[in-house]
PDB file of C-alpha atoms in Angstrom:
ATOM      1  CA  UNK L  33      40.004  46.076 106.632  1.00  0.00           C
ATOM      2  CA  UNK L  34      42.551  48.476 108.077  1.00  0.00           C
ATOM      3  CA  UNK L  35      45.187  47.421 110.597  1.00  0.00           C
ATOM      4  CA  UNK L  36      48.368  49.165 111.670  1.00  0.00           C
ATOM      5  CA  UNK L  37      51.428  47.766 109.885  1.00  0.00           C
ATOM      6  CA  UNK L  38      55.185  48.226 110.139  1.00  0.00           C
ATOM      7  CA  UNK L  39      57.219  49.453 107.183  1.00  0.00           C
ATOM      8  CA  UNK L  40      58.312  45.858 106.466  1.00  0.00           C
ATOM      9  CA  UNK L  41      54.660  44.893 105.913  1.00  0.00           C
ATOM     10  CA  UNK L  42      54.203  42.968 109.161  1.00  0.00           C
ATOM     11  CA  UNK L  43      51.086  43.575 111.218  1.00  0.00           C
ATOM     12  CA  UNK L  44      51.411  45.603 114.424  1.00  0.00           C
ATOM     13  CA  UNK L  45      49.821  43.901 117.406  1.00  0.00           C
ATOM     14  CA  UNK L  46      47.778  46.921 118.465  1.00  0.00           C
ATOM     15  CA  UNK L  47      44.063  47.676 118.105  1.00  0.00           C
ATOM     16  CA  UNK L  48      42.732  50.460 115.905  1.00  0.00           C
ATOM     17  CA  UNK L  49      41.895  53.459 118.043  1.00  0.00           C
ATOM     18  CA  UNK L  50      41.068  57.099 117.580  1.00  0.00           C
ATOM     19  CA  UNK L  51      43.162  59.732 115.819  1.00  0.00           C
ATOM     20  CA  UNK L  52      43.769  62.841 117.897  1.00  0.00           C
ATOM     21  CA  UNK L  53      44.605  65.706 115.562  1.00  0.00           C
ATOM     22  CA  UNK L  54      46.282  69.069 116.012  1.00  0.00           C
ATOM     23  CA  UNK L  55      45.192  72.174 114.115  1.00  0.00           C
ATOM     24  CA  UNK L  56      47.392  75.140 113.168  1.00  0.00           C
ATOM     25  CA  UNK L  57      50.691  73.733 114.401  1.00  0.00           C
ATOM     26  CA  UNK L  58      52.634  75.449 111.594  1.00  0.00           C
ATOM     27  CA  UNK L  59      52.602  79.252 111.401  1.00  0.00           C
ATOM     28  CA  UNK L  60      52.595  79.404 107.602  1.00  0.00           C
ATOM     29  CA  UNK L  61      49.607  77.055 107.347  1.00  0.00           C
ATOM     30  CA  UNK L  62      47.590  79.169 109.773  1.00  0.00           C
ATOM     31  CA  UNK L  63      48.446  82.241 107.697  1.00  0.00           C
ATOM     32  CA  UNK L  64      47.492  80.663 104.350  1.00  0.00           C
ATOM     33  CA  UNK L  65      43.960  80.069 105.667  1.00  0.00           C
ATOM     34  CA  UNK L  66      43.801  83.477 107.391  1.00  0.00           C
ATOM     35  CA  UNK L  67      43.562  81.878 110.820  1.00  0.00           C
ATOM     36  CA  UNK L  68      45.023  83.368 114.005  1.00  0.00           C
ATOM     37  CA  UNK L  69      48.130  81.777 115.523  1.00  0.00           C
ATOM     38  CA  UNK L  70      46.989  79.744 118.555  1.00  0.00           C
ATOM     39  CA  UNK L  71      48.430  80.117 122.047  1.00  0.00           C
ATOM     40  CA  UNK L  72      47.684  76.470 122.808  1.00  0.00           C
ATOM     41  CA  UNK L  73      47.234  73.406 120.581  1.00  0.00           C
ATOM     42  CA  UNK L  74      43.864  73.143 118.826  1.00  0.00           C
ATOM     43  CA  UNK L  75      42.658  69.560 119.209  1.00  0.00           C
ATOM     44  CA  UNK L  76      39.992  67.477 117.517  1.00  0.00           C
ATOM     45  CA  UNK L  77      39.346  63.760 117.057  1.00  0.00           C
ATOM     46  CA  UNK L  78      38.790  61.507 114.078  1.00  0.00           C
ATOM     47  CA  UNK L  79      37.116  58.173 114.943  1.00  0.00           C
ATOM     48  CA  UNK L  80      38.574  54.832 113.956  1.00  0.00           C
ATOM     49  CA  UNK L  81      36.043  54.619 111.096  1.00  0.00           C
ATOM     50  CA  UNK L  82      37.932  57.474 109.412  1.00  0.00           C
ATOM     51  CA  UNK L  83      41.229  55.563 109.351  1.00  0.00           C
ATOM     52  CA  UNK L  84      42.170  53.697 106.164  1.00  0.00           C
ATOM     53  CA  UNK L  85      45.372  52.505 104.524  1.00  0.00           C
ATOM     54  CA  UNK L  86      47.231  55.034 102.375  1.00  0.00           C
ATOM     55  CA  UNK L  87      47.445  53.034  99.158  1.00  0.00           C
ATOM     56  CA  UNK L  88      46.191  52.970  95.594  1.00  0.00           C
ATOM     57  CA  UNK L  89      42.625  52.124  96.627  1.00  0.00           C
ATOM     58  CA  UNK L  90      41.594  55.341  98.377  1.00  0.00           C
ATOM     59  CA  UNK L  91      37.939  56.189  97.795  1.00  0.00           C
ATOM     60  CA  UNK L  92      36.113  59.341  98.887  1.00  0.00           C
ATOM     61  CA  UNK L  93      32.429  60.244  98.711  1.00  0.00           C
ATOM     62  CA  UNK L  94      31.802  62.788  95.935  1.00  0.00           C
ATOM     63  CA  UNK L  95      28.451  63.799  97.459  1.00  0.00           C
ATOM     64  CA  UNK L  96      30.144  65.269 100.533  1.00  0.00           C
ATOM     65  CA  UNK L  97      31.832  68.052  98.560  1.00  0.00           C
ATOM     66  CA  UNK L  98      35.403  69.028  97.704  1.00  0.00           C
ATOM     67  CA  UNK L  99      38.026  67.085  99.684  1.00  0.00           C
ATOM     68  CA  UNK L 100      41.267  68.889 100.604  1.00  0.00           C
ATOM     69  CA  UNK L 101      44.529  67.238 101.627  1.00  0.00           C
ATOM     70  CA  UNK L 102      46.611  68.039 104.704  1.00  0.00           C
ATOM     71  CA  UNK L 103      49.776  65.925 105.045  1.00  0.00           C
ATOM     72  CA  UNK L 104      50.903  65.274 108.598  1.00  0.00           C
ATOM     73  CA  UNK L 105      53.419  63.404 110.733  1.00  0.00           C
ATOM     74  CA  UNK L 106      51.620  60.573 112.564  1.00  0.00           C
ATOM     75  CA  UNK L 107      52.648  59.077 115.908  1.00  0.00           C
ATOM     76  CA  UNK L 108      51.550  55.578 116.933  1.00  0.00           C
ATOM     77  CA  UNK L 109      50.822  55.133 120.630  1.00  0.00           C
ATOM     78  CA  UNK L 110      52.130  51.866 122.100  1.00  0.00           C
ATOM     79  CA  UNK L 111      51.498  52.454 125.811  1.00  0.00           C
ATOM     80  CA  UNK L 112      48.752  54.360 127.618  1.00  0.00           C
ATOM     81  CA  UNK L 113      49.437  58.066 128.068  1.00  0.00           C
ATOM     82  CA  UNK L 114      47.526  59.906 130.798  1.00  0.00           C
ATOM     83  CA  UNK L 115      47.984  63.303 132.417  1.00  0.00           C
ATOM     84  CA  UNK L 116      50.218  61.583 134.976  1.00  0.00           C
ATOM     85  CA  UNK L 117      52.580  59.952 132.470  1.00  0.00           C
ATOM     86  CA  UNK L 118      56.136  61.055 133.224  1.00  0.00           C
ATOM     87  CA  UNK L 119      57.735  60.376 129.816  1.00  0.00           C
ATOM     88  CA  UNK L 120      55.055  60.413 127.080  1.00  0.00           C
ATOM     89  CA  UNK L 121      57.595  60.313 124.245  1.00  0.00           C
ATOM     90  CA  UNK L 122      58.667  56.868 125.417  1.00  0.00           C
ATOM     91  CA  UNK L 123      55.108  55.623 124.872  1.00  0.00           C
ATOM     92  CA  UNK L 124      55.307  56.247 121.117  1.00  0.00           C
ATOM     93  CA  UNK L 125      56.391  53.122 119.221  1.00  0.00           C
ATOM     94  CA  UNK L 126      56.063  54.220 115.599  1.00  0.00           C
ATOM     95  CA  UNK L 127      56.151  57.214 113.280  1.00  0.00           C
ATOM     96  CA  UNK L 128      54.476  57.452 109.909  1.00  0.00           C
ATOM     97  CA  UNK L 129      52.532  59.885 107.760  1.00  0.00           C
ATOM     98  CA  UNK L 130      48.856  60.523 107.213  1.00  0.00           C
ATOM     99  CA  UNK L 131      46.442  62.765 105.373  1.00  0.00           C
ATOM    100  CA  UNK L 132      43.931  64.766 107.380  1.00  0.00           C
ATOM    101  CA  UNK L 133      41.405  65.010 104.553  1.00  0.00           C
ATOM    102  CA  UNK L 134      39.048  67.928 105.041  1.00  0.00           C
ATOM    103  CA  UNK L 135      35.839  69.263 103.528  1.00  0.00           C
ATOM    104  CA  UNK L 136      37.110  72.861 103.503  1.00  0.00           C
ATOM    105  CA  UNK L 137      33.868  74.547 102.474  1.00  0.00           C
ATOM    106  CA  UNK L 138      31.949  72.637 105.126  1.00  0.00           C
ATOM    107  CA  UNK L 139      34.607  73.474 107.706  1.00  0.00           C
ATOM    108  CA  UNK L 140      34.402  77.180 106.892  1.00  0.00           C
ATOM    109  CA  UNK L 141      30.634  77.123 107.242  1.00  0.00           C
ATOM    110  CA  UNK L 142      30.865  75.343 110.597  1.00  0.00           C
ATOM    111  CA  UNK L 143      33.525  77.736 111.887  1.00  0.00           C
ATOM    112  CA  UNK L 144      31.429  80.746 110.886  1.00  0.00           C
ATOM    113  CA  UNK L 145      28.535  79.394 112.935  1.00  0.00           C
ATOM    114  CA  UNK L 146      30.749  78.482 115.898  1.00  0.00           C
ATOM    115  CA  UNK L 147      29.996  74.783 115.420  1.00  0.00           C
ATOM    116  CA  UNK L 148      32.362  71.788 115.847  1.00  0.00           C
ATOM    117  CA  UNK L 149      34.333  70.525 112.843  1.00  0.00           C
ATOM    118  CA  UNK L 150      33.419  66.828 112.863  1.00  0.00           C
ATOM    119  CA  UNK L 151      31.304  66.897 109.701  1.00  0.00           C
ATOM    120  CA  UNK L 152      34.286  68.367 107.856  1.00  0.00           C
ATOM    121  CA  UNK L 153      37.039  66.303 109.442  1.00  0.00           C
ATOM    122  CA  UNK L 154      35.804  63.037 110.963  1.00  0.00           C
ATOM    123  CA  UNK L 155      33.962  61.358 108.108  1.00  0.00           C
ATOM    124  CA  UNK L 156      34.638  57.886 106.709  1.00  0.00           C
ATOM    125  CA  UNK L 157      38.019  57.403 104.973  1.00  0.00           C
ATOM    126  CA  UNK L 158      39.204  60.930 105.878  1.00  0.00           C
ATOM    127  CA  UNK L 159      42.396  59.673 107.530  1.00  0.00           C
ATOM    128  CA  UNK L 160      44.610  57.598 105.201  1.00  0.00           C
ATOM    129  CA  UNK L 161      47.686  56.376 107.097  1.00  0.00           C
ATOM    130  CA  UNK L 162      50.995  54.945 105.843  1.00  0.00           C
ATOM    131  CA  UNK L 163      52.924  52.098 107.416  1.00  0.00           C
ATOM    132  CA  UNK L 164      54.822  53.003 110.577  1.00  0.00           C
ATOM    133  CA  UNK L 165      58.563  52.981 111.223  1.00  0.00           C
ATOM    134  CA  UNK L 166      59.782  51.791 114.605  1.00  0.00           C
ATOM    135  CA  UNK L 167      61.139  54.650 116.657  1.00  0.00           C
ATOM    136  CA  UNK L 168      62.480  55.786 120.010  1.00  0.00           C
ATOM    137  CA  UNK L 169      61.529  59.425 120.414  1.00  0.00           C
ATOM    138  CA  UNK L 170      63.444  61.994 122.435  1.00  0.00           C
ATOM    139  CA  UNK L 171      63.196  65.765 122.839  1.00  0.00           C
ATOM    140  CA  UNK L 172      65.782  66.166 120.082  1.00  0.00           C
ATOM    141  CA  UNK L 173      63.924  63.957 117.582  1.00  0.00           C
ATOM    142  CA  UNK L 174      63.169  65.728 114.303  1.00  0.00           C
ATOM    143  CA  UNK L 175      61.177  64.392 111.365  1.00  0.00           C
ATOM    144  CA  UNK L 176      61.033  65.903 107.895  1.00  0.00           C
ATOM    145  CA  UNK L 177      58.443  64.806 105.358  1.00  0.00           C
ATOM    146  CA  UNK L 178      57.055  65.652 101.917  1.00  0.00           C
ATOM    147  CA  UNK L 179      53.825  65.219  99.986  1.00  0.00           C
ATOM    148  CA  UNK L 180      53.457  65.182  96.190  1.00  0.00           C
ATOM    149  CA  UNK L 181      50.270  65.398  94.128  1.00  0.00           C
ATOM    150  CA  UNK L 182      50.684  64.089  90.566  1.00  0.00           C
ATOM    151  CA  UNK L 183      54.450  64.478  90.844  1.00  0.00           C
ATOM    152  CA  UNK L 184      54.321  68.086  92.081  1.00  0.00           C
ATOM    153  CA  UNK L 185      55.713  68.797  95.547  1.00  0.00           C
ATOM    154  CA  UNK L 186      52.837  70.333  97.498  1.00  0.00           C
ATOM    155  CA  UNK L 187      53.869  70.175 101.147  1.00  0.00           C
ATOM    156  CA  UNK L 188      57.169  70.030 103.008  1.00  0.00           C
ATOM    157  CA  UNK L 189      56.971  69.637 106.774  1.00  0.00           C
ATOM    158  CA  UNK L 190      59.509  69.382 109.564  1.00  0.00           C
ATOM    159  CA  UNK L 191      58.683  68.710 113.206  1.00  0.00           C
ATOM    160  CA  UNK L 192      61.428  71.175 114.158  1.00  0.00           C
ATOM    161  CA  UNK L 193      59.220  73.966 112.751  1.00  0.00           C
ATOM    162  CA  UNK L 194      56.096  73.058 114.714  1.00  0.00           C
ATOM    163  CA  UNK L 195      54.638  75.678 117.048  1.00  0.00           C
ATOM    164  CA  UNK L 196      54.182  73.003 119.697  1.00  0.00           C
ATOM    165  CA  UNK L 197      56.888  70.292 119.892  1.00  0.00           C
ATOM    166  CA  UNK L 198      55.948  66.618 120.030  1.00  0.00           C
ATOM    167  CA  UNK L 199      56.391  66.213 123.777  1.00  0.00           C
ATOM    168  CA  UNK L 200      54.238  69.237 124.546  1.00  0.00           C
ATOM    169  CA  UNK L 201      51.553  67.981 122.175  1.00  0.00           C
ATOM    170  CA  UNK L 202      51.384  64.642 123.981  1.00  0.00           C
ATOM    171  CA  UNK L 203      51.236  66.357 127.372  1.00  0.00           C
ATOM    172  CA  UNK L 204      48.536  68.775 126.231  1.00  0.00           C
ATOM    173  CA  UNK L 205      46.447  66.028 124.631  1.00  0.00           C
ATOM    174  CA  UNK L 206      46.659  63.752 127.666  1.00  0.00           C
ATOM    175  CA  UNK L 207      45.333  66.508 129.932  1.00  0.00           C
ATOM    176  CA  UNK L 208      41.980  66.013 128.186  1.00  0.00           C
ATOM    177  CA  UNK L 209      42.077  62.651 126.401  1.00  0.00           C
ATOM    178  CA  UNK L 210      43.764  59.487 127.571  1.00  0.00           C
ATOM    179  CA  UNK L 211      45.812  58.100 124.690  1.00  0.00           C
ATOM    180  CA  UNK L 212      45.488  54.339 124.473  1.00  0.00           C
ATOM    181  CA  UNK L 213      47.592  51.727 122.659  1.00  0.00           C
ATOM    182  CA  UNK L 214      46.656  51.820 118.983  1.00  0.00           C
ATOM    183  CA  UNK L 215      45.657  55.487 118.968  1.00  0.00           C
ATOM    184  CA  UNK L 216      47.468  57.787 116.574  1.00  0.00           C
ATOM    185  CA  UNK L 217      48.332  61.460 116.893  1.00  0.00           C
ATOM    186  CA  UNK L 218      48.315  63.689 113.801  1.00  0.00           C
ATOM    187  CA  UNK L 219      50.634  66.553 114.606  1.00  0.00           C
ATOM    188  CA  UNK L 220      49.549  69.318 112.226  1.00  0.00           C
ATOM    189  CA  UNK L 221      50.103  70.235 108.589  1.00  0.00           C
ATOM    190  CA  UNK L 222      52.505  72.681 106.900  1.00  0.00           C
ATOM    191  CA  UNK L 223      51.457  75.201 104.248  1.00  0.00           C
ATOM    192  CA  UNK L 224      50.383  74.032 100.795  1.00  0.00           C
ATOM    193  CA  UNK L 225      46.992  72.419 101.449  1.00  0.00           C
ATOM    194  CA  UNK L 226      44.785  72.097  98.371  1.00  0.00           C
ATOM    195  CA  UNK L 227      41.942  70.164  96.767  1.00  0.00           C
ATOM    196  CA  UNK L 228      42.062  66.492  95.780  1.00  0.00           C
ATOM    197  CA  UNK L 229      40.814  65.386  92.371  1.00  0.00           C
ATOM    198  CA  UNK L 230      39.556  62.077  91.067  1.00  0.00           C
ATOM    199  CA  UNK L 231      42.475  59.978  89.832  1.00  0.00           C
ATOM    200  CA  UNK L 232      45.193  61.965  91.599  1.00  0.00           C
ATOM    201  CA  UNK L 233      48.479  60.139  92.133  1.00  0.00           C
ATOM    202  CA  UNK L 234      49.738  60.828  95.651  1.00  0.00           C
ATOM    203  CA  UNK L 235      53.129  60.302  97.291  1.00  0.00           C
ATOM    204  CA  UNK L 236      54.160  60.644 100.940  1.00  0.00           C
ATOM    205  CA  UNK L 237      57.768  60.366 102.096  1.00  0.00           C
ATOM    206  CA  UNK L 238      59.171  60.478 105.632  1.00  0.00           C
ATOM    207  CA  UNK L 239      62.861  61.380 105.867  1.00  0.00           C
ATOM    208  CA  UNK L 240      64.778  59.224 103.357  1.00  0.00           C
ATOM    209  CA  UNK L 241      62.570  56.149 103.744  1.00  0.00           C
ATOM    210  CA  UNK L 242      61.027  54.695 100.580  1.00  0.00           C
ATOM    211  CA  UNK L 243      57.991  56.780  99.593  1.00  0.00           C
ATOM    212  CA  UNK L 244      54.424  55.536  99.987  1.00  0.00           C
ATOM    213  CA  UNK L 245      52.198  55.685  96.901  1.00  0.00           C
ATOM    214  CA  UNK L 246      48.466  56.323  96.791  1.00  0.00           C
ATOM    215  CA  UNK L 247      45.714  57.089  94.317  1.00  0.00           C
ATOM    216  CA  UNK L 248      42.348  58.775  94.928  1.00  0.00           C
ATOM    217  CA  UNK L 249      38.969  57.844  93.486  1.00  0.00           C
ATOM    218  CA  UNK L 250      36.182  60.332  94.188  1.00  0.00           C
ATOM    219  CA  UNK L 251      32.854  58.739  93.358  1.00  0.00           C
TER     220      UNK L 251
END
């Protein structure tokens, strides 16, 4: 059963909460899917049942359709963030990486009908998360990360290139959703999203920290 862990393998004493996700936070990703550039962050939620460990035992439901990867910087909330919180960055206790796994064909169908995205984004095991590194965020904090599929570099992200910086994201999110201890925030994906295949070997690396290894079974 999933629980948040630190990069040294120790368990984090926080409950498992929701994942609040940000869409189209990189210009090039919006362009690759022919989406307009947003004026404000696009937000959606994955429930805690979507959150699993990013490891070599990732399993996805083949019957749902083709699963696409979106690698993202993940923030772990350690203290409650509301619309009245003065310094939301100080409430973040950990940074890690995650995959926002998406049923792209289903998402496109839902978007065309003007329907919400949950069937394409919020399903079981659609949010694999790495261990978290302790952090102390500031406005100048910048995080670079990479994602490889079968040894091929697919995505290269940097928080400095986000349309909406981390502090603004937290302020925007907390205007609508209170962020509670144990929640995570997925901050958007860079260009390079693509389909996952059964047996794929996956690698996520934040900065120069040791990379996290995963493998997908689609059955």
